[in-house]
Coordinates of C-alpha atoms and ligand atoms in Angstrom, one line a residue:
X1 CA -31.3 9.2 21.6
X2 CA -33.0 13.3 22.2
X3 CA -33.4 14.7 18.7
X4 CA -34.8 18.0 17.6
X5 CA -35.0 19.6 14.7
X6 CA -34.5 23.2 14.1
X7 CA -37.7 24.4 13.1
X8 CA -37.9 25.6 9.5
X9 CA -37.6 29.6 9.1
X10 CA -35.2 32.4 9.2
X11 CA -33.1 31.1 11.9
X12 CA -31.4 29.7 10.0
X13 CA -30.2 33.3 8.4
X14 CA -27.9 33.3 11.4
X15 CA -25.9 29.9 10.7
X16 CA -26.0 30.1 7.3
X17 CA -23.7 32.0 4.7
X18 CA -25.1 35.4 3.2
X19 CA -27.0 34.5 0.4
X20 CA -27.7 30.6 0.9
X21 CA -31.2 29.6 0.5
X22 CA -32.3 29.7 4.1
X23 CA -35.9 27.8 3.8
X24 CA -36.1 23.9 4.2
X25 CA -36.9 21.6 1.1
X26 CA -40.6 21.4 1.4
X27 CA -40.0 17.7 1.1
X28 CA -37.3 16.1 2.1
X29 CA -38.2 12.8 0.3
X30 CA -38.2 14.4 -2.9
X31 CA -35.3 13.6 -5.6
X32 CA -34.4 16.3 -7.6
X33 CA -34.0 15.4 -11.1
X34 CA -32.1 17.9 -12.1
X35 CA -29.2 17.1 -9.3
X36 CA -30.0 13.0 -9.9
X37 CA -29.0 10.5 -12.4
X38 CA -31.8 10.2 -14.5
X39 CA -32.5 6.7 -13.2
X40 CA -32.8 7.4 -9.6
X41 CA -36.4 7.1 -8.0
X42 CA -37.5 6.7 -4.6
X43 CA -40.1 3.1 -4.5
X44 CA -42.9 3.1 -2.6
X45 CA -40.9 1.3 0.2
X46 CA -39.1 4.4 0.4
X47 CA -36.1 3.2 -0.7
X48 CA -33.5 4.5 -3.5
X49 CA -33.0 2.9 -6.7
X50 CA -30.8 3.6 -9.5
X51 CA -30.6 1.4 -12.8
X52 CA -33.2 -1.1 -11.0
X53 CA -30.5 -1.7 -8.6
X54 CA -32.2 -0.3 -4.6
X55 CA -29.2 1.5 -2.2
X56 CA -29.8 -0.8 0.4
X57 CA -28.9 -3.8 -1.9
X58 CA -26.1 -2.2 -3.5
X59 CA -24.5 -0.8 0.2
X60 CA -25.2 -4.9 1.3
X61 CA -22.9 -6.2 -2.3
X62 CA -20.6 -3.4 -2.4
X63 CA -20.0 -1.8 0.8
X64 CA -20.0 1.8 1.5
X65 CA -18.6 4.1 0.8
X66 CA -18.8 3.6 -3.0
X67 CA -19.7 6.4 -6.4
X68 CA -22.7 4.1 -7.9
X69 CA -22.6 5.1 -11.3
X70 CA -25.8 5.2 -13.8
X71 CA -24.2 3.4 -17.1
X72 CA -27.5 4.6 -19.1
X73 CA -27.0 8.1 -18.0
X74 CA -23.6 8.3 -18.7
X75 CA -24.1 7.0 -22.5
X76 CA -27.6 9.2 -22.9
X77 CA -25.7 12.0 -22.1
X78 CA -22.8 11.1 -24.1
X79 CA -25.5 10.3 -27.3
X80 CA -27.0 13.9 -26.5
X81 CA -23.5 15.8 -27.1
X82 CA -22.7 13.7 -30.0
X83 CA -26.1 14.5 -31.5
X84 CA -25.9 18.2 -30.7
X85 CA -22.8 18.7 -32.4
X86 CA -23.7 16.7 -35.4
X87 CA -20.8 14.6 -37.8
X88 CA -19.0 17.8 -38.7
X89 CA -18.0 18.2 -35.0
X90 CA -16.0 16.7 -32.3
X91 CA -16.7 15.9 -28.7
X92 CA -13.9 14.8 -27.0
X93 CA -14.4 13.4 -23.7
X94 CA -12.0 14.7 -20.7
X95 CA -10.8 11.9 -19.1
X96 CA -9.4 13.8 -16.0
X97 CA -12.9 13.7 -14.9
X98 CA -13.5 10.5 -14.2
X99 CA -11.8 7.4 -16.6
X100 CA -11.5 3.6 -16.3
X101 CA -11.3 1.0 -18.8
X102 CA -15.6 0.6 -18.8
X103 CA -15.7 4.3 -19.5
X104 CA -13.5 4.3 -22.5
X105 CA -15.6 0.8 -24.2
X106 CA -18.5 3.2 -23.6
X107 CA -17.7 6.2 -25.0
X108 CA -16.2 4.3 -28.5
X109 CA -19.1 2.6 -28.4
X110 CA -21.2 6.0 -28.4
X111 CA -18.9 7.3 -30.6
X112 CA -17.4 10.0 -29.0
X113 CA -13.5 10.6 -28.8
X114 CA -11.3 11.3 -25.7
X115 CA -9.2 13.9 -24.1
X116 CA -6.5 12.6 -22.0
X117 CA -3.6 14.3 -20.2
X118 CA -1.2 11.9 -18.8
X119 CA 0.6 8.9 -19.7
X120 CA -1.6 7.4 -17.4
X121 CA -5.2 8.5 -19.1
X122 CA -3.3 7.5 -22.5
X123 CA -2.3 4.0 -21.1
X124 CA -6.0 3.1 -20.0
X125 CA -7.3 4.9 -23.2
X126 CA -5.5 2.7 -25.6
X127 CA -5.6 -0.4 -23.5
X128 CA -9.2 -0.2 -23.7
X129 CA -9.4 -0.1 -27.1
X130 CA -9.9 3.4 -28.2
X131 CA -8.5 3.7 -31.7
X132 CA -5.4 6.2 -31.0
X133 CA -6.7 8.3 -33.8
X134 CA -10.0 9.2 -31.2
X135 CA -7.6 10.6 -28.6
X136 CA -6.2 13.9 -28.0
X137 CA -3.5 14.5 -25.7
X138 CA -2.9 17.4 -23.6
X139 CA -0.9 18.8 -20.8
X140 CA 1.6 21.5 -19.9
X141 CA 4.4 19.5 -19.4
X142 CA 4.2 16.3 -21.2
X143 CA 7.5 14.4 -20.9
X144 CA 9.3 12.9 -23.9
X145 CA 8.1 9.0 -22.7
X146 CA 4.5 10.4 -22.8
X147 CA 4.9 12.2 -26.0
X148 CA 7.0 9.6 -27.7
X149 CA 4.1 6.5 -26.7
X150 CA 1.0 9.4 -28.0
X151 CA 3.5 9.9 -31.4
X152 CA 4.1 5.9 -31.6
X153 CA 0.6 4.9 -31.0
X154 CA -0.8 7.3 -33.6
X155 CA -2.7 9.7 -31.5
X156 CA -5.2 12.0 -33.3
X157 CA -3.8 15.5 -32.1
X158 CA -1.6 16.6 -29.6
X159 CA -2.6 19.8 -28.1
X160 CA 0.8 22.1 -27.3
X161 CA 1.2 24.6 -24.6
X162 CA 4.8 25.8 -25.2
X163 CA 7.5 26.8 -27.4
X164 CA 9.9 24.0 -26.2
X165 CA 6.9 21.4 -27.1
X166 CA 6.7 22.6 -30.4
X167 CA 10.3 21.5 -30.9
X168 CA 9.7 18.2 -29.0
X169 CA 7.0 17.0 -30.4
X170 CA 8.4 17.9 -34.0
X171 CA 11.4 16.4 -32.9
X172 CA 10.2 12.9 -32.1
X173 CA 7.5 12.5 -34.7
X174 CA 10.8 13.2 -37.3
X175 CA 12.7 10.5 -35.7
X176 CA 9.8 8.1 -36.0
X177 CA 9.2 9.2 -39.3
X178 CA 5.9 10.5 -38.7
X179 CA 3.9 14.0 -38.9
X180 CA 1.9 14.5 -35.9
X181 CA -1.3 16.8 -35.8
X182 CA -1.3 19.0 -33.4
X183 CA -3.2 21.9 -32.5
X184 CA -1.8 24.9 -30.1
X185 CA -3.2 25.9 -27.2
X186 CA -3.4 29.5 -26.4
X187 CA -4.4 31.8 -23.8
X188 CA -7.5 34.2 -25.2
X189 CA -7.1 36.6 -21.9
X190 CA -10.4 35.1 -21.0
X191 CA -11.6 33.1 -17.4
X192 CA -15.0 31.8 -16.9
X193 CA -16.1 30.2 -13.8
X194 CA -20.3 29.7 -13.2
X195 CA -22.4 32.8 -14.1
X196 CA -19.2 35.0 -14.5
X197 CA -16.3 36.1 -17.1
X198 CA -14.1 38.0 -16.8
X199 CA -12.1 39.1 -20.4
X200 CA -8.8 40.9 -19.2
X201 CA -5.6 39.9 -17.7
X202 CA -6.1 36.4 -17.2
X203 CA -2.7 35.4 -18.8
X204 CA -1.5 34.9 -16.0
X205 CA -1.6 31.0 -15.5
X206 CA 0.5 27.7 -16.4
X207 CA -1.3 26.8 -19.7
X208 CA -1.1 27.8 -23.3
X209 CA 0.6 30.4 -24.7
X210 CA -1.1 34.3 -25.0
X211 CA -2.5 35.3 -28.0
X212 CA -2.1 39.4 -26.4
X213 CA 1.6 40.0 -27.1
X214 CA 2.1 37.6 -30.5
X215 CA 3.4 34.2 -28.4
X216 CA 0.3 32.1 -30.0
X217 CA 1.3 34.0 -33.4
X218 CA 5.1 33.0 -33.2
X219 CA 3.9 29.5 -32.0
X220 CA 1.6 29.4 -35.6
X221 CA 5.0 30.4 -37.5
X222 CA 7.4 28.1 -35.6
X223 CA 4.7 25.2 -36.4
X224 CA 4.1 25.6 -39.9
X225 CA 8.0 25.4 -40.3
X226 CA 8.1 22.1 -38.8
X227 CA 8.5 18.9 -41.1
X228 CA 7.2 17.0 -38.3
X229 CA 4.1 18.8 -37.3
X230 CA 0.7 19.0 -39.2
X231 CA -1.1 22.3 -37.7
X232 CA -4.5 21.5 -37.1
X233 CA -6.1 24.4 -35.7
X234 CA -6.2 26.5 -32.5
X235 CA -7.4 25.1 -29.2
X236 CA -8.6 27.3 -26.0
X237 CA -10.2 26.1 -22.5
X238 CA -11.3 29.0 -20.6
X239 CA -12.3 27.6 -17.0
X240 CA -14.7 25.2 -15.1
X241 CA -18.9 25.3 -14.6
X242 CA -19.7 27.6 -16.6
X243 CA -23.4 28.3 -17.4
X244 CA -23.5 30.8 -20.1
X245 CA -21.8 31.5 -23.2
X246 CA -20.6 35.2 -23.3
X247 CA -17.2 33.7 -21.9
X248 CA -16.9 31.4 -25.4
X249 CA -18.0 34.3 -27.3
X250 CA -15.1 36.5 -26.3
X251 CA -13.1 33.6 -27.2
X252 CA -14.1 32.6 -30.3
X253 CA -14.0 36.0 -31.4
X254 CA -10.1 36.1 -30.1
X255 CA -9.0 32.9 -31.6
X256 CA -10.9 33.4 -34.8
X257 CA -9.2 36.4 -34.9
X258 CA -5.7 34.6 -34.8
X259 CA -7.1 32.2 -37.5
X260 CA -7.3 35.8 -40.0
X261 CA -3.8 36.4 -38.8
X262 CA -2.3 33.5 -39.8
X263 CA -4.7 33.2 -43.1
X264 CA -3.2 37.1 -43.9
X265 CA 0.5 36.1 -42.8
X266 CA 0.9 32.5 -44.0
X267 CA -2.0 32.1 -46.9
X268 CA -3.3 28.9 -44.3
X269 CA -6.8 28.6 -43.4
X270 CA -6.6 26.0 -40.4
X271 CA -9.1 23.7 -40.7
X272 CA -10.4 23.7 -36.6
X273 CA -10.5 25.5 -33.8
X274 CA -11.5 23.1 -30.2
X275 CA -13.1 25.4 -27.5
X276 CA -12.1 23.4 -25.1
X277 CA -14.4 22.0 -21.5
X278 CA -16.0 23.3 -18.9
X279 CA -20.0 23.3 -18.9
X280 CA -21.5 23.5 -15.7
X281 CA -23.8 20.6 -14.3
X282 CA -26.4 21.5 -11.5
X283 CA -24.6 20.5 -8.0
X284 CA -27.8 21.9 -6.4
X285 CA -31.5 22.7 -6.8
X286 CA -30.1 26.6 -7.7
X287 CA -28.1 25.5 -10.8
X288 CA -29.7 25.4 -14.1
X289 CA -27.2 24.6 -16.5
X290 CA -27.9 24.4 -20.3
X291 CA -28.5 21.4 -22.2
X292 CA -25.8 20.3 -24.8
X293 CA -28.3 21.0 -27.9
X294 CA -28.2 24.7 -26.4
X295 CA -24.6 24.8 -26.1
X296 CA -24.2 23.3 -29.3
X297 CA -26.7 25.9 -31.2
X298 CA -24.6 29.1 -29.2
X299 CA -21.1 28.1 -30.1
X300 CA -21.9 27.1 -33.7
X301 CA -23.5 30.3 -34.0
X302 CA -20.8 32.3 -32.2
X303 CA -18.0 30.6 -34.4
X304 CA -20.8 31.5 -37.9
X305 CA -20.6 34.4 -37.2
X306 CA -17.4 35.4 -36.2
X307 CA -15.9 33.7 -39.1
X308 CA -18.4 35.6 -41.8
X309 CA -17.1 38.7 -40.2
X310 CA -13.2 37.5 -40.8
X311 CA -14.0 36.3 -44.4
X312 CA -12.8 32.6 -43.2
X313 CA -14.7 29.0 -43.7
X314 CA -16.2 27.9 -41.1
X315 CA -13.6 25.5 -39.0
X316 CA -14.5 22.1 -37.9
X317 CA -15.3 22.7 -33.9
X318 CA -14.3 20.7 -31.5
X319 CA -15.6 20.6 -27.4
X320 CA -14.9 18.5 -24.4
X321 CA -16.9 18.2 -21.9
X322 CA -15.7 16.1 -18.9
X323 CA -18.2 17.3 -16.1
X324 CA -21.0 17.5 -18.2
X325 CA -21.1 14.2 -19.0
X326 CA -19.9 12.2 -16.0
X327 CA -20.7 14.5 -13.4
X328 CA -24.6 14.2 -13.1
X329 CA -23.8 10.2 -13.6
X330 CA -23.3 9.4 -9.9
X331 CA -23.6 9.8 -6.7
X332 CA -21.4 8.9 -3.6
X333 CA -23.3 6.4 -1.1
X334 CA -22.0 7.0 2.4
X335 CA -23.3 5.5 6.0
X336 CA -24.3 7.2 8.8
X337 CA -21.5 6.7 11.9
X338 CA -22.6 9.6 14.4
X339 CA -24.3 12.5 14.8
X340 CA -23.9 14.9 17.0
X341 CA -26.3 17.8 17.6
X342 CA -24.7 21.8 18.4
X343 CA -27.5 23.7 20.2
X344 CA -28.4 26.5 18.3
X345 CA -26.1 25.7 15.5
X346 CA -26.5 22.5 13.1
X347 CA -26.1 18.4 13.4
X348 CA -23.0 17.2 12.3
X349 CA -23.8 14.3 10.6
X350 CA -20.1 11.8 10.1
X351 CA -20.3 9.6 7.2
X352 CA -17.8 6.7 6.3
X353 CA -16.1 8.7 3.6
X354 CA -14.9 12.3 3.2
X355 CA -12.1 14.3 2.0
X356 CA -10.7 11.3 0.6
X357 CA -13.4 10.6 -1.8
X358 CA -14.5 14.2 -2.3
X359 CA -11.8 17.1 -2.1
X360 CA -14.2 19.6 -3.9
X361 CA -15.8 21.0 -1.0
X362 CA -12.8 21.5 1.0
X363 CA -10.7 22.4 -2.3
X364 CA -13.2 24.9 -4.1
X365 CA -15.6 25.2 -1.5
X366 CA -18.0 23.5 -3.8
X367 CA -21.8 23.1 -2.7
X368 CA -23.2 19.7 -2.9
X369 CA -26.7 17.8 -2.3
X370 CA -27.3 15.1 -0.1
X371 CA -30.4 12.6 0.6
X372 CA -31.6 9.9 2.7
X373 CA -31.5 7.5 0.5
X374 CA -32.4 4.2 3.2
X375 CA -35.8 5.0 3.8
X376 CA -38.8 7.9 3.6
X377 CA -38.6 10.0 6.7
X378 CA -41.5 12.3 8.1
X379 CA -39.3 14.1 10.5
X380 CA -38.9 17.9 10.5
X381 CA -36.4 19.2 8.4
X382 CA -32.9 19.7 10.4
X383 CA -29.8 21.8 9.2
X384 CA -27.0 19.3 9.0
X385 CA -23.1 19.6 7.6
X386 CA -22.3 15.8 6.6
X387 CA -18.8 15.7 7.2
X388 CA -15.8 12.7 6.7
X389 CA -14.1 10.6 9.4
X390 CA -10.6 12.2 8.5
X391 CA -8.6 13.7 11.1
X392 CA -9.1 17.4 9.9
X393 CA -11.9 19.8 10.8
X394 CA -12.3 20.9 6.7
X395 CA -12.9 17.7 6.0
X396 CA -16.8 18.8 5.5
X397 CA -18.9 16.8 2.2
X398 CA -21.5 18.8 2.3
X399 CA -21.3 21.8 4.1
X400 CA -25.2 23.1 4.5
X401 CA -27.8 20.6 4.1
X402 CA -31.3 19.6 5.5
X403 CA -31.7 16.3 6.3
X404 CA -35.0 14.7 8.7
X405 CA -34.3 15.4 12.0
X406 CA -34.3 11.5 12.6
X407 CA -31.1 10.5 10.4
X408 CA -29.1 8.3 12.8
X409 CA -26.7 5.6 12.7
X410 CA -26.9 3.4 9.5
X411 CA -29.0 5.1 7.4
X412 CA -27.7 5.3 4.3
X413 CA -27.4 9.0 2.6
X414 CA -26.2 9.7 -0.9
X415 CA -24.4 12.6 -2.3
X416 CA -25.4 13.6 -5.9
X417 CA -23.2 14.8 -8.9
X418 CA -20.1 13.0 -8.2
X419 CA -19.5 11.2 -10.9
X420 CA -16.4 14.2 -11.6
X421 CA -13.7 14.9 -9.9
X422 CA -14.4 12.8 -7.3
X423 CA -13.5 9.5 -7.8
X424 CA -9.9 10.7 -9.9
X425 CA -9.1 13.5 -7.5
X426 CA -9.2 10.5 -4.6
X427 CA -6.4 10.4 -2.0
X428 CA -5.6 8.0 0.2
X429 CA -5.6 10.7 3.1
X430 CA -5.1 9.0 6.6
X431 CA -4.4 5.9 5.1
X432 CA -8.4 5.4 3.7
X433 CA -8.9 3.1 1.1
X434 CA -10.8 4.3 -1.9
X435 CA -13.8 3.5 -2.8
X436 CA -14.9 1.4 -5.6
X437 CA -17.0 2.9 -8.6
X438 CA -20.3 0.4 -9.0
X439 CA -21.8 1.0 -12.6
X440 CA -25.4 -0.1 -12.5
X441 CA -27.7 -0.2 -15.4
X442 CA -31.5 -3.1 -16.0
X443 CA -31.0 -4.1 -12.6
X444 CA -27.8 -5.3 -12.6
X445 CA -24.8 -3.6 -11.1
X446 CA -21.0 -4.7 -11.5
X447 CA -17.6 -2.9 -10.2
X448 CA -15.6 -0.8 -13.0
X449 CA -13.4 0.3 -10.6
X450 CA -12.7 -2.2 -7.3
X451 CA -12.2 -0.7 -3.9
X452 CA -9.0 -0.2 -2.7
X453 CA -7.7 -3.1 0.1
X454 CA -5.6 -3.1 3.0
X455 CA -2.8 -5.0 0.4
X456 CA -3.4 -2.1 -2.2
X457 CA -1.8 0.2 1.2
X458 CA 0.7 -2.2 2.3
X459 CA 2.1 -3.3 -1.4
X460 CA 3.5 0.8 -2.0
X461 CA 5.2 0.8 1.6
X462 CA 8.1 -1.2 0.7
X463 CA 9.3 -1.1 4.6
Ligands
LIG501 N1 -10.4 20.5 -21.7 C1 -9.3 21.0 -21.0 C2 -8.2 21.5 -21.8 C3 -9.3 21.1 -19.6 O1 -8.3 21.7 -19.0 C4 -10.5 20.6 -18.9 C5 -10.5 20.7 -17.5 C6 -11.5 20.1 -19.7 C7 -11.5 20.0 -21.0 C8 -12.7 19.5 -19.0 O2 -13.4 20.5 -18.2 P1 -14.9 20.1 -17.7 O3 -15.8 20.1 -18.9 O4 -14.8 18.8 -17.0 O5 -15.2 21.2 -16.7 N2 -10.8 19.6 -10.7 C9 -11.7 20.7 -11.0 C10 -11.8 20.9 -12.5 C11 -10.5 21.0 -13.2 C12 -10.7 21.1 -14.7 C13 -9.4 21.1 -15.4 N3 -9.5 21.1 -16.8 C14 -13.0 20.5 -10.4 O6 -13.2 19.6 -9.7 O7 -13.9 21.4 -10.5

């Protein structure tokens, strides 16, 4: 097979986008820690091993493709939000990242509680044994089943986004003779995505209700009137992979200034406020996202202040992370099919997966890493895009990457940071089965979440 790579330098200014690192890795072979699990290490053979467990062994057992998940990671990083925030905190895992059955035992057992935002979430929450008063549950549009099961299983908090779920969840928590907690969630004019905030006119979206204009205020007053409802506090989320805190600052300031409001109007101080997701986790070598003891220090801070200047108690915080946590956790191993080289362009390199096992790169044009993971390689550096098998030209993984200029057929490559998002944003695009989740940890590794079979396909098409 000819094969050459495209020697390093700024030719590759031309192919890649404005602003794109445009020199090689100096070694390929390297691992990143900062992108990887913290288990993952290359062995002398060359070959990747995470949680004892080696790639090759794992694609051999498991089949690829398949998110290989790093169960020490995932409950370090769980133990390191937990400890950051302290006992007179909350961290609240968000389930719509990535949930099963093995990730709920492990969060209870680290003692963190969970966010979930379907019946769905709440179903394998509880059935897992995550004591209903550990769960929050949120969503725009939560039908009466979902909250009627939440209210009858004895959910910590429901989080409510509207005026007609202030009624509804009153309503049924009366008829089962119960008060729910709940806390509202309201819209602080406020949208953070990565380095930037912006902190005007972003009202305009599905969730919460605004605090500019006095909805969150009437919310407050329609709550307090209700025999069924316990007002907890105030909740805001204010967007995705974010890296600093000025966007939490602007919030806290906003929604501390709506717990003065109601302590003025209604003689309540509510006892929390939850700032909702959203830390950033390092896709790349060019993110540096902060650790949660940083994140913990800001916002406590932020909130200490904020409150001194209000004249109000501190309120118990709340956070939760999704991304944070499970993102960093895993990584997507793939095979090689084909490559195929462009002249004076890139290799397309066509793994077994794709779009069906990670939508983020075609959905939010996210950046991802990828590595050789089924042996060293020597070879010049080569500007790649790994792409899927799907029958659509977006269906790209990984959209600029250097790879040796010897990656061929069956070599193994893995895909960092996919351990949100991935896995439980998964379609079955083109009919592809998806993949299993393989949770490895001392050298053992065992399926939390099975592949999908041929039957799985078959049993939904009732013919
Ligand atoms: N809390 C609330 C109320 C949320 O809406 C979210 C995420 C989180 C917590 C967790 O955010 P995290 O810490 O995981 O960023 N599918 C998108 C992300 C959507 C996030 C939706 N809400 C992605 O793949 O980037």
């Amino acid at each position: 097979m000819s094969r050459s790579a495209h020697p390093a330098g700024p030719r590759y200014a031309d192919v890649l986008p404005e602003g794109h690192y445009v020199a090689p890795p100096t070694d390929l072979n390297e691992l990143d820690p900062r992108v990887w699990s913290r288990t993952v290490a290359r062995g002398d053979d060359g070959v990747v091993a995470v949680g004892g467990m080696d790639v090759k062994r794992l694609a051999e057992e498991f089949g690829t493709p398949a998110y290989v998940l790093d169960e020490d990671d995932f409950r370090a990083r769980c133990r390191a939000w937990r400890d950051a925030f302290g006992t007179d905190a909350d961290v609240f895992y968000a389930g719509k990242a990535f949930l099963s059955r093995a990730v709920v035992r492990w969060l209870h057992e680290e003692d963190l509680n969970l966010d979930v935002c379907s019946g769905g979430e709440l179903l394998t929450a509880l059935d897992a044994g995550m004591p209903a008063e550990r769960i929050a549950l949120h969503g725009n549009n939560k039908s009466t089943d979902e909250i009627t099961r939440a209210v009858e299983a004895g959910v910590g908090r429901i989080v409510v986004d509207s005026f007609q779920e202030i009624a509804r969840v009153a309503h049924i928590a009366e008829r089962l003779g119960k008060r729910q907690r709940v806390l509202i969630r309201v819209t602080v004019g406020v949208e953070a995505h990565t380095h930037e905030f912006i902190a005007t006119a972003h009202e305009d979206q599905k969730f919460g209700l605004p605090l500019a204009g006095g909805q969150a205020a009437e919310a407050v007053r329609r709550a307090l009137k209700l025999d069924g409802l316990e007002l907890l506090g105030i909740h805001s989320h204010i967007g995705s992979q974010i890296f600093d805190t000025s966007g939490f600052e602007v919030a806290a300031h906003r929604v501390i200034g709506l717990l003065r409001q109601i302590r003025d109007e209604h003689g309540v101080e509510l006892p929390e406020i939850d700032l909702g997701g959203g830390l950033g986790i390092a896709y790349t070598s060019d993110d540096d996202p902060s650790e949660p003891h940083q994140i913990a220090t800001a916002l406590r801070e932020i909130v200490t202040r904020e409150c001194a200047a209000a004249g109000l108690a501190v309120p118990r915080i709340s956070v939760e992370p999704g991304r944070a946590i499970v993102g960093p956790t895993a990584f997507t191993l793939y095979e090689v099919g084909t490559t195929k080289e462009l002249p004076g362009l890139r290799t397309y390199v066509s793994v077994d997966g794709g779009m069906s096992d990670n939508i983020r790169t075609a959905l939010y044009d996210a950046d991802y890493s990828v590595a050789l993971v089924s042996r060293a390689s020597t070879a010049e550096p080569m500007l790649t895009r790994v792409v899927g098998k799907h029958c659509e030209s977006g269906d790209i993984v990984v959209r600029d990457a250097f790879l040796p200029a010897d990656v061929a057929p069956g070599d193994l490559l893995a895909v960092p940071a996919t351990g949100a998002y991935c896995r439980s944003m998964a379609s079955n695009y083109n009919h592809a089965l998806r993949p299993p989740v393989v949770a490895v940890r001392d050298g053992a590794a065992r399926v939390i979440v099975r592949r999908e079979t041929e039957e799985d396909l078959l049993r939904l098409d009732v013919g």
